[in-house]
Tab-separated table of C-alpha atoms in Angstrom:
chain	number	residue	atom	x	y	z
A	534	MET	CA	20.790	50.296	-37.340
A	535	PRO	CA	21.578	53.973	-36.624
A	536	ALA	CA	18.578	56.218	-36.157
A	537	LYS	CA	17.438	58.867	-38.584
A	538	ASN	CA	19.337	62.192	-38.201
A	539	HIS	CA	21.947	60.512	-36.003
A	540	LEU	CA	24.736	62.566	-37.572
A	541	SER	CA	25.655	65.953	-36.149
A	542	GLN	CA	25.786	68.909	-38.510
A	543	ASN	CA	29.602	68.866	-38.495
A	544	GLN	CA	29.705	65.135	-39.206
A	545	LYS	CA	27.258	65.528	-42.066
A	546	GLN	CA	29.243	68.412	-43.604
A	547	ARG	CA	32.495	66.421	-43.407
A	548	LEU	CA	30.871	63.451	-45.126
A	549	ILE	CA	29.339	65.590	-47.869
A	550	LYS	CA	32.730	67.202	-48.489
A	551	LEU	CA	34.397	63.782	-48.689
A	552	LEU	CA	31.666	62.580	-51.057
A	553	LYS	CA	32.343	65.491	-53.417
A	554	GLU	CA	36.140	65.487	-53.260
A	555	SER	CA	37.175	61.841	-53.022
A	556	GLU	CA	38.375	60.188	-56.242
A	557	ASP	CA	37.881	56.734	-54.751
A	558	ASN	CA	34.547	55.212	-55.859
A	559	TYR	CA	34.561	52.790	-52.936
A	560	VAL	CA	35.025	55.582	-50.378
A	561	ARG	CA	32.172	57.595	-51.929
A	562	GLU	CA	29.955	54.513	-51.820
A	563	LYS	CA	30.522	54.064	-48.080
A	564	VAL	CA	29.979	57.750	-47.346
A	565	LEU	CA	26.712	57.697	-49.290
A	566	ILE	CA	25.522	54.718	-47.222
A	567	LEU	CA	25.896	56.739	-44.004
A	568	LEU	CA	24.211	59.808	-45.476
A	569	LEU	CA	21.243	57.775	-46.711
A	570	ILE	CA	20.883	56.098	-43.315
A	571	ASN	CA	20.923	59.550	-41.766
A	572	ASP	CA	18.032	60.445	-44.098
A	573	GLY	CA	16.013	57.558	-42.663
A	574	LYS	CA	16.470	55.015	-45.464
A	575	SER	CA	16.437	51.334	-44.525
A	576	TYR	CA	19.237	48.905	-45.324
A	577	GLN	CA	17.006	47.258	-47.916
A	578	GLN	CA	16.130	50.552	-49.601
A	579	ILE	CA	19.799	51.563	-49.764
A	580	SER	CA	20.801	48.152	-51.077
A	581	GLU	CA	18.265	48.352	-53.916
A	582	PHE	CA	18.936	52.003	-54.710
A	583	MET	CA	22.740	51.621	-54.873
A	584	GLU	CA	22.604	48.098	-56.303
A	585	ILE	CA	24.966	46.721	-53.675
A	586	ALA	CA	24.724	43.838	-51.223
A	587	TYR	CA	22.569	44.217	-48.108
A	588	THR	CA	25.489	42.972	-46.009
A	589	THR	CA	27.721	45.735	-47.419
A	590	VAL	CA	25.243	48.359	-46.248
A	591	ALA	CA	25.009	46.740	-42.821
A	592	TYR	CA	28.788	46.445	-42.463
A	593	TRP	CA	29.580	50.080	-43.249
A	594	SER	CA	26.695	51.458	-41.232
A	595	VAL	CA	28.532	50.038	-38.201
A	596	HIS	CA	32.196	50.343	-39.193
A	597	GLY	CA	32.059	53.687	-40.997
A	598	ASP	CA	33.041	56.293	-38.387
A	599	PRO	CA	32.004	59.841	-39.368
A	600	ASP	CA	34.601	61.201	-36.895
A	601	ASN	CA	37.400	59.135	-38.425
A	602	LEU	CA	37.412	59.428	-42.198
A	603	ASP	CA	40.223	56.871	-42.444
A	604	SER	CA	37.672	54.258	-41.371
A	605	PHE	CA	36.205	54.409	-44.868
A	606	LEU	CA	39.380	52.890	-46.282
A	607	ASP	CA	38.852	49.137	-46.568
A	608	LYS	CA	41.607	47.783	-44.327
A	609	ARG	CA	40.752	44.282	-45.471
A	610	SER	CA	42.467	45.021	-48.821
A	611	GLN	CA	45.676	46.543	-47.472
A	612	GLY	CA	47.659	43.326	-47.753
A	613	ASN	CA	46.743	42.535	-51.330
A	614	PHE	CA	49.934	43.852	-52.887
A	615	ARG	CA	52.529	42.240	-50.615
A	616	LYS	CA	53.509	39.794	-53.371
A	617	VAL	CA	53.936	42.542	-55.921
A	618	THR	CA	57.462	43.659	-56.674
A	619	PRO	CA	58.615	46.750	-58.574
A	620	GLU	CA	59.620	44.417	-61.403
A	621	TYR	CA	56.051	42.976	-61.497
A	622	GLU	CA	54.557	46.478	-61.710
A	623	LYS	CA	56.943	47.427	-64.523
A	624	ILE	CA	56.020	44.312	-66.518
A	625	LEU	CA	52.324	45.064	-65.899
A	626	ILE	CA	52.576	48.610	-67.235
A	627	ASP	CA	54.702	47.522	-70.201
A	628	THR	CA	52.149	44.814	-71.041
A	629	ILE	CA	49.204	47.226	-71.025
A	630	ASP	CA	50.975	49.516	-73.466
A	631	LYS	CA	51.185	46.728	-76.063
A	632	ALA	CA	48.480	44.926	-78.003
A	633	PRO	CA	47.690	41.343	-76.920
A	634	ALA	CA	48.554	40.207	-80.458
A	635	GLU	CA	52.203	41.056	-79.772
A	636	TYR	CA	52.214	38.286	-77.181
A	637	GLY	CA	50.501	35.786	-79.451
A	638	TYR	CA	46.944	36.215	-78.177
A	639	GLU	CA	43.941	36.394	-80.498
A	640	PHE	CA	41.767	38.629	-78.287
A	641	GLY	CA	41.863	42.352	-78.947
A	642	ARG	CA	41.996	43.953	-75.499
A	643	TRP	CA	43.421	43.340	-72.071
A	644	THR	CA	41.096	42.718	-69.142
A	645	ALA	CA	42.304	42.535	-65.556
A	646	ALA	CA	41.750	38.764	-65.521
A	647	ARG	CA	43.744	38.285	-68.726
A	648	LEU	CA	46.567	40.425	-67.355
A	649	ALA	CA	46.621	38.380	-64.145
A	650	THR	CA	46.825	35.123	-66.098
A	651	TYR	CA	49.587	36.364	-68.398
A	652	LEU	CA	51.663	37.888	-65.597
A	653	GLU	CA	51.420	34.714	-63.541
A	654	LYS	CA	53.060	32.845	-66.442
A	655	VAL	CA	55.796	35.476	-66.754
A	656	THR	CA	56.544	36.197	-63.085
A	657	GLY	CA	55.167	33.240	-61.152
A	658	ILE	CA	53.176	35.664	-58.969
A	659	LYS	CA	49.499	34.788	-58.793
A	660	LEU	CA	47.012	37.623	-58.336
A	661	SER	CA	43.309	37.928	-59.043
A	662	GLY	CA	41.819	40.239	-61.643
A	663	SER	CA	40.430	42.483	-58.895
A	664	GLN	CA	43.896	42.854	-57.368
A	665	ILE	CA	45.265	43.842	-60.768
A	666	SER	CA	42.463	46.411	-61.060
A	667	ARG	CA	43.320	47.951	-57.700
A	668	ILE	CA	47.015	48.194	-58.616
A	669	LEU	CA	46.139	49.927	-61.878
A	670	HIS	CA	43.715	52.321	-60.169
A	671	LYS	CA	46.527	53.320	-57.816
A	672	LYS	CA	48.653	53.921	-60.889
A	673	LYS	CA	45.913	56.221	-62.249
A	674	TYR	CA	44.767	53.806	-64.934
A	675	VAL	CA	41.056	53.454	-65.719
A	676	TYR	CA	39.135	50.760	-67.573
A	677	ILE	CA	37.224	52.481	-70.369
A	678	TRP	CA	35.898	51.607	-73.795
A	679	ALA	CA	38.633	51.778	-76.407
A	680	LYS	CA	38.097	54.062	-79.391
A	681	TYR	CA	38.963	52.886	-82.847
A	682	SER	CA	41.383	55.145	-84.658
A	683	LEU	CA	40.717	56.272	-88.232
A	684	GLU	CA	43.995	58.096	-88.671
A	685	ASP	CA	45.729	55.286	-90.544
A	686	LYS	CA	42.945	55.375	-93.167
A	687	GLN	CA	42.825	59.147	-93.638
A	688	ASN	CA	44.524	61.139	-96.377
A	689	PRO	CA	46.129	64.175	-94.680
A	690	VAL	CA	46.433	66.126	-97.935
A	691	GLU	CA	42.729	65.733	-98.769
A	692	ARG	CA	41.794	66.609	-95.192
A	693	GLU	CA	43.847	69.802	-95.243
A	694	VAL	CA	42.303	70.941	-98.528
A	695	PHE	CA	38.805	70.238	-97.205
A	696	LYS	CA	39.596	71.938	-93.897
A	697	GLN	CA	40.546	75.172	-95.661
A	698	LYS	CA	37.417	75.117	-97.825
A	699	LEU	CA	35.109	74.326	-94.894
A	700	SER	CA	36.758	76.960	-92.714
A	701	GLU	CA	35.992	79.585	-95.348
A	702	TYR	CA	32.363	78.451	-95.616
A	703	LEU	CA	31.912	78.663	-91.846
A	704	LYS	CA	33.444	82.124	-91.615
A	705	ILE	CA	31.083	83.419	-94.307
A	706	THR	CA	27.957	81.875	-92.766
A	707	LYS	CA	28.851	83.297	-89.351
A	708	GLN	CA	29.142	86.786	-90.840
A	709	THR	CA	26.270	86.631	-93.352
A	710	PRO	CA	23.916	83.721	-92.608
A	711	GLU	CA	21.274	85.328	-94.811
A	712	LEU	CA	23.508	84.707	-97.847
A	713	LEU	CA	25.088	81.343	-97.050
A	714	GLN	CA	23.798	78.428	-94.996
A	715	VAL	CA	25.961	75.431	-94.111
A	716	TRP	CA	24.146	72.201	-93.339
A	717	PHE	CA	25.837	69.054	-92.016
A	718	TRP	CA	24.024	66.003	-93.363
A	719	ASP	CA	24.121	62.339	-92.404
A	720	GLU	CA	22.161	59.169	-91.729
A	721	SER	CA	21.976	57.084	-88.582
A	722	GLY	CA	20.116	54.026	-87.337
A	723	PHE	CA	18.423	53.370	-83.998
A	724	SER	CA	17.529	49.815	-83.018
A	725	LEU	CA	14.864	48.440	-80.690
A	726	ARG	CA	17.570	46.201	-79.246
A	727	VAL	CA	18.683	47.139	-75.733
A	728	ILE	CA	22.382	46.603	-75.154
A	729	ARG	CA	23.260	45.452	-71.653
A	730	ARG	CA	26.973	44.914	-71.403
A	731	LYS	CA	27.199	43.866	-67.744
A	732	THR	CA	25.197	41.846	-65.254
A	733	TRP	CA	25.643	40.712	-61.652
A	734	GLY	CA	26.591	37.093	-61.051
A	735	LYS	CA	28.509	34.870	-58.665
A	736	LYS	CA	32.250	35.337	-58.674
A	737	GLY	CA	33.952	32.943	-61.036
A	738	SER	CA	30.942	32.393	-63.296
A	739	ARG	CA	29.451	34.276	-66.209
A	740	LYS	CA	25.743	34.602	-66.846
A	741	LYS	CA	24.248	34.286	-70.294
A	742	ILE	CA	21.699	37.008	-71.065
A	743	THR	CA	19.372	37.450	-74.002
A	744	GLY	CA	20.007	41.165	-74.510
A	745	GLN	CA	16.228	41.751	-74.702
A	746	ARG	CA	16.064	41.847	-78.472
A	747	ARG	CA	13.102	43.120	-80.408
A	748	ARG	CA	12.880	43.321	-84.142
A	749	GLY	CA	12.782	46.709	-85.709
A	750	ARG	CA	14.965	49.657	-86.565
A	751	VAL	CA	14.417	53.330	-87.208
A	752	ASN	CA	16.646	55.012	-89.791
A	753	ILE	CA	17.130	58.758	-89.705
A	754	MET	CA	18.238	61.135	-92.426
A	755	GLY	CA	18.787	64.666	-91.337
A	756	GLY	CA	20.659	67.926	-91.344
A	757	LEU	CA	22.071	70.377	-88.841
A	758	ARG	CA	22.429	74.058	-89.742
A	759	TYR	CA	25.687	75.488	-88.474
A	760	TYR	CA	24.933	79.081	-87.513
A	761	ASP	CA	21.850	78.482	-85.339
A	762	LYS	CA	22.084	74.673	-84.790
A	763	LYS	CA	18.625	74.119	-86.242
A	764	ARG	CA	17.924	70.421	-86.759
A	765	LEU	CA	15.740	68.971	-89.473
A	766	ASN	CA	15.466	65.199	-89.311
A	767	PHE	CA	13.348	62.777	-91.270
A	768	VAL	CA	12.356	59.430	-89.813
A	769	VAL	CA	12.451	56.730	-92.462
A	770	ILE	CA	11.572	53.135	-91.656
A	771	LYS	CA	13.132	51.745	-94.831
A	772	LYS	CA	16.860	51.649	-95.453
A	773	GLY	CA	18.376	54.766	-96.972
A	774	ASP	CA	18.926	54.832	-100.736
A	775	SER	CA	19.497	57.425	-103.453
A	776	ASN	CA	15.791	58.070	-104.042
A	777	THR	CA	15.169	58.648	-100.341
A	778	PHE	CA	18.230	60.890	-100.229
A	779	TYR	CA	16.851	63.029	-103.066
A	780	GLU	CA	13.427	63.219	-101.432
A	781	GLN	CA	14.890	64.435	-98.134
A	782	ILE	CA	17.195	66.994	-99.764
A	783	ASN	CA	14.144	68.269	-101.628
A	784	ALA	CA	12.233	68.439	-98.330
A	785	LEU	CA	15.142	70.320	-96.747
A	786	ASN	CA	15.033	72.790	-99.626
A	787	ASP	CA	11.259	73.229	-99.212
A	788	SER	CA	11.765	73.943	-95.509
A	789	ILE	CA	14.356	76.630	-96.240
A	790	VAL	CA	12.096	78.236	-98.873
A	791	GLN	CA	9.244	78.198	-96.359
A	792	GLU	CA	11.448	80.103	-93.885
A	793	TRP	CA	12.067	82.618	-96.676
A	794	ARG	CA	8.319	83.053	-97.170
A	795	GLU	CA	7.715	83.476	-93.430
A	796	LEU	CA	10.044	86.475	-93.543
A	797	GLY	CA	7.561	88.140	-95.901
A	798	ASN	CA	9.240	87.210	-99.183
A	799	GLN	CA	7.726	85.594	-102.238
A	800	ALA	CA	8.718	81.980	-102.876
A	801	GLU	CA	9.377	82.836	-106.514
A	802	SER	CA	12.048	85.343	-105.532
A	803	PHE	CA	14.095	82.800	-103.573
A	804	ALA	CA	16.016	81.609	-106.630
A	805	GLU	CA	16.948	85.223	-107.434
A	806	SER	CA	18.017	86.092	-103.906
A	807	GLY	CA	21.536	84.709	-104.297
A	808	ILE	CA	21.238	82.504	-101.210
A	809	LYS	CA	23.500	79.483	-101.330
A	810	ILE	CA	23.000	76.256	-99.359
A	811	VAL	CA	26.141	74.191	-98.707
A	812	ILE	CA	25.468	70.594	-97.663
A	813	ILE	CA	28.352	68.680	-96.072
A	814	LEU	CA	27.948	64.916	-96.289
A	815	ASP	CA	29.926	61.692	-96.298
A	816	ASN	CA	30.846	59.387	-99.154
A	817	ALA	CA	27.972	56.911	-98.969
A	818	SER	CA	27.448	55.441	-102.427
A	819	PHE	CA	23.849	56.664	-102.716
A	820	HIS	CA	25.022	60.234	-102.025
A	821	LYS	CA	27.244	60.157	-105.094
A	822	LYS	CA	24.990	58.732	-107.794
A	823	LYS	CA	25.480	60.943	-110.826
A	824	ASP	CA	21.837	61.024	-111.876
A	825	ILE	CA	20.716	62.136	-108.393
A	826	LEU	CA	23.421	64.813	-108.165
A	827	SER	CA	22.509	66.042	-111.633
A	828	GLN	CA	18.847	66.220	-110.652
A	829	ILE	CA	19.660	68.216	-107.504
A	830	SER	CA	21.873	70.567	-109.524
A	831	ALA	CA	19.197	71.112	-112.192
A	832	GLU	CA	16.227	71.581	-109.865
A	833	MET	CA	17.997	73.277	-106.932
A	834	PRO	CA	21.008	75.143	-108.411
A	835	HIS	CA	21.503	77.142	-105.197
A	836	ILE	CA	22.521	73.913	-103.369
A	837	ILE	CA	26.250	73.108	-103.246
A	838	VAL	CA	27.134	69.548	-102.261
A	839	GLU	CA	30.522	69.091	-100.580
A	840	PHE	CA	31.782	65.608	-99.733
A	841	LEU	CA	33.850	64.939	-96.640
A	842	PRO	CA	37.300	63.428	-97.056
A	843	PRO	CA	37.151	59.649	-96.491
A	844	TYR	CA	37.047	58.573	-92.833
A	845	SER	CA	36.559	62.106	-91.492
A	846	PRO	CA	33.502	62.120	-89.185
A	847	ASP	CA	35.317	64.712	-87.061
A	848	TYR	CA	34.355	67.257	-89.748
A	849	ASN	CA	30.643	66.410	-89.602
A	850	LEU	CA	28.994	68.228	-86.713
A	851	ILE	CA	25.751	66.228	-86.882
A	852	GLU	CA	27.689	63.208	-85.570
A	853	LEU	CA	27.433	64.794	-82.116
A	854	VAL	CA	23.635	64.910	-82.492
A	855	TRP	CA	23.457	61.173	-83.229
A	856	HIS	CA	25.833	60.437	-80.353
A	857	SER	CA	23.751	62.488	-77.904
A	858	ALA	CA	20.498	60.875	-79.032
A	859	LYS	CA	21.912	57.375	-78.630
A	860	GLU	CA	23.184	58.274	-75.164
A	861	TYR	CA	19.681	59.486	-74.275
A	862	ILE	CA	17.897	56.306	-75.345
A	863	ALA	CA	20.555	53.858	-74.128
A	864	HIS	CA	19.152	50.986	-72.059
A	865	ARG	CA	15.553	52.013	-72.772
A	866	LEU	CA	13.186	49.333	-73.978
A	867	PHE	CA	10.666	50.246	-76.680
A	868	LYS	CA	7.546	48.259	-77.459
A	869	SER	CA	7.420	49.204	-81.131
A	870	VAL	CA	9.136	51.037	-83.946
A	871	GLU	CA	6.389	53.669	-83.704
A	872	GLU	CA	7.197	54.359	-80.060
A	873	LEU	CA	10.909	54.778	-80.838
A	874	SER	CA	10.127	56.952	-83.877
A	875	GLU	CA	7.914	59.237	-81.817
A	876	LEU	CA	10.609	59.743	-79.190
A	877	LEU	CA	13.265	60.420	-81.822
A	878	HIS	CA	11.009	63.004	-83.466
A	879	ARG	CA	10.589	64.800	-80.131
A	880	LEU	CA	14.301	64.630	-79.385
A	881	LEU	CA	15.622	65.640	-82.775
A	882	ASN	CA	12.968	67.963	-84.211
A	883	GLU	CA	11.039	69.428	-81.293
A	884	GLY	CA	13.976	70.408	-79.109
A	885	GLU	CA	13.313	67.939	-76.309
A	886	MET	CA	17.003	66.996	-76.348
A	887	VAL	CA	19.508	69.734	-75.544
A	888	ILE	CA	22.917	69.194	-77.150
A	889	LYS	CA	26.002	70.161	-75.144
A	890	TRP	CA	27.933	71.769	-77.970
A	891	GLU	CA	30.985	72.368	-75.804
A	892	ARG	CA	31.669	68.611	-75.759
A	893	LYS	CA	34.578	67.554	-77.921
A	894	ILE	CA	34.181	63.838	-78.564
A	895	LYS	CA	36.576	62.184	-80.979
A	896	ASN	CA	35.068	61.516	-84.415
A	897	LYS	CA	31.849	63.317	-83.437
A	898	GLY	CA	32.337	66.637	-85.234
A	899	ASN	CA	35.098	67.572	-82.810
A	900	ALA	CA	37.204	69.313	-85.488
A	901	ILE	CA	34.355	71.812	-85.988
A	902	LEU	CA	34.037	72.421	-82.254
A	903	SER	CA	37.783	72.915	-81.823
A	904	GLY	CA	37.712	76.330	-83.418
A	905	LEU	CA	37.818	75.534	-87.144
A	906	ALA	CA	35.814	78.670	-87.934
A	907	ALA	CA	37.323	80.862	-85.244
């Protein structure tokens, strides 16, 4: 095993540069092994930290030459594509661009193993799933989670009408937030269940895992104010319904009136101030109950409820808040609903979670972030 600080300064700089610039995950992995060894880490520590085999660490600590960066290319895989013909590659790319159902399969997505099996039937050339993956990586393909499209369910005319109305609201609130507030409203659920999609196992076999399930779910109702991105979220253990919806809208109204009072105004003068509160929300059935809407209109006439066009989460900015929160708690295990609720309160109401508003994620309020109110 190489000694600590065995790399010269020039060698270390070259490796760090390669680590930053290489697009090959395998090359970066090997470079990191050498840098960690140079920091004095043991093979076992590196193996556990990087979650790779001990033998892999040992192999590249010897065969990775910091003076010859080409040594980090795995020469053992150079012969993998000798069977592949241009015709095979064309069929592979054509197959990926079509749904499995077009070929008579019942599964919904192509994996490398499924592609290998299908192409063997078509071409007679037998490759493994990993070989297919390497070919596709060289072709600049990546294996990522597919996103479901809502476009076939949307009404473009309704969306355009709503877009114009919302754009006008947002322009006004940017110019005069003291007269008009726009709140994006929604509900979301957070489960105690930890989702683990992958696990290590022997090649050719698949492990069965429990998923570490625990009973319990936290439901959130909440709003996001457009002009200053203030969040006001209510943790509700029970499932959302029209009565809960009314209660939380009433609580939102109380919070806004309290802000008015903190500015030195009298609560009684709020109704005469001319302030309007626009609440953007989806078409959940309990949002649209006539008796609840009538009650909101009678008791809080300054509130204007605007419903999103069907299947249009891209116009609801709070979707990005839910997405960010679920990213934050992914793969965390909670002992109780109370523990999860406490964390969500800190994340959503106390500012412990910072939202990257420049992100434009499909169906997560991205239409708002793409300059709707510019």
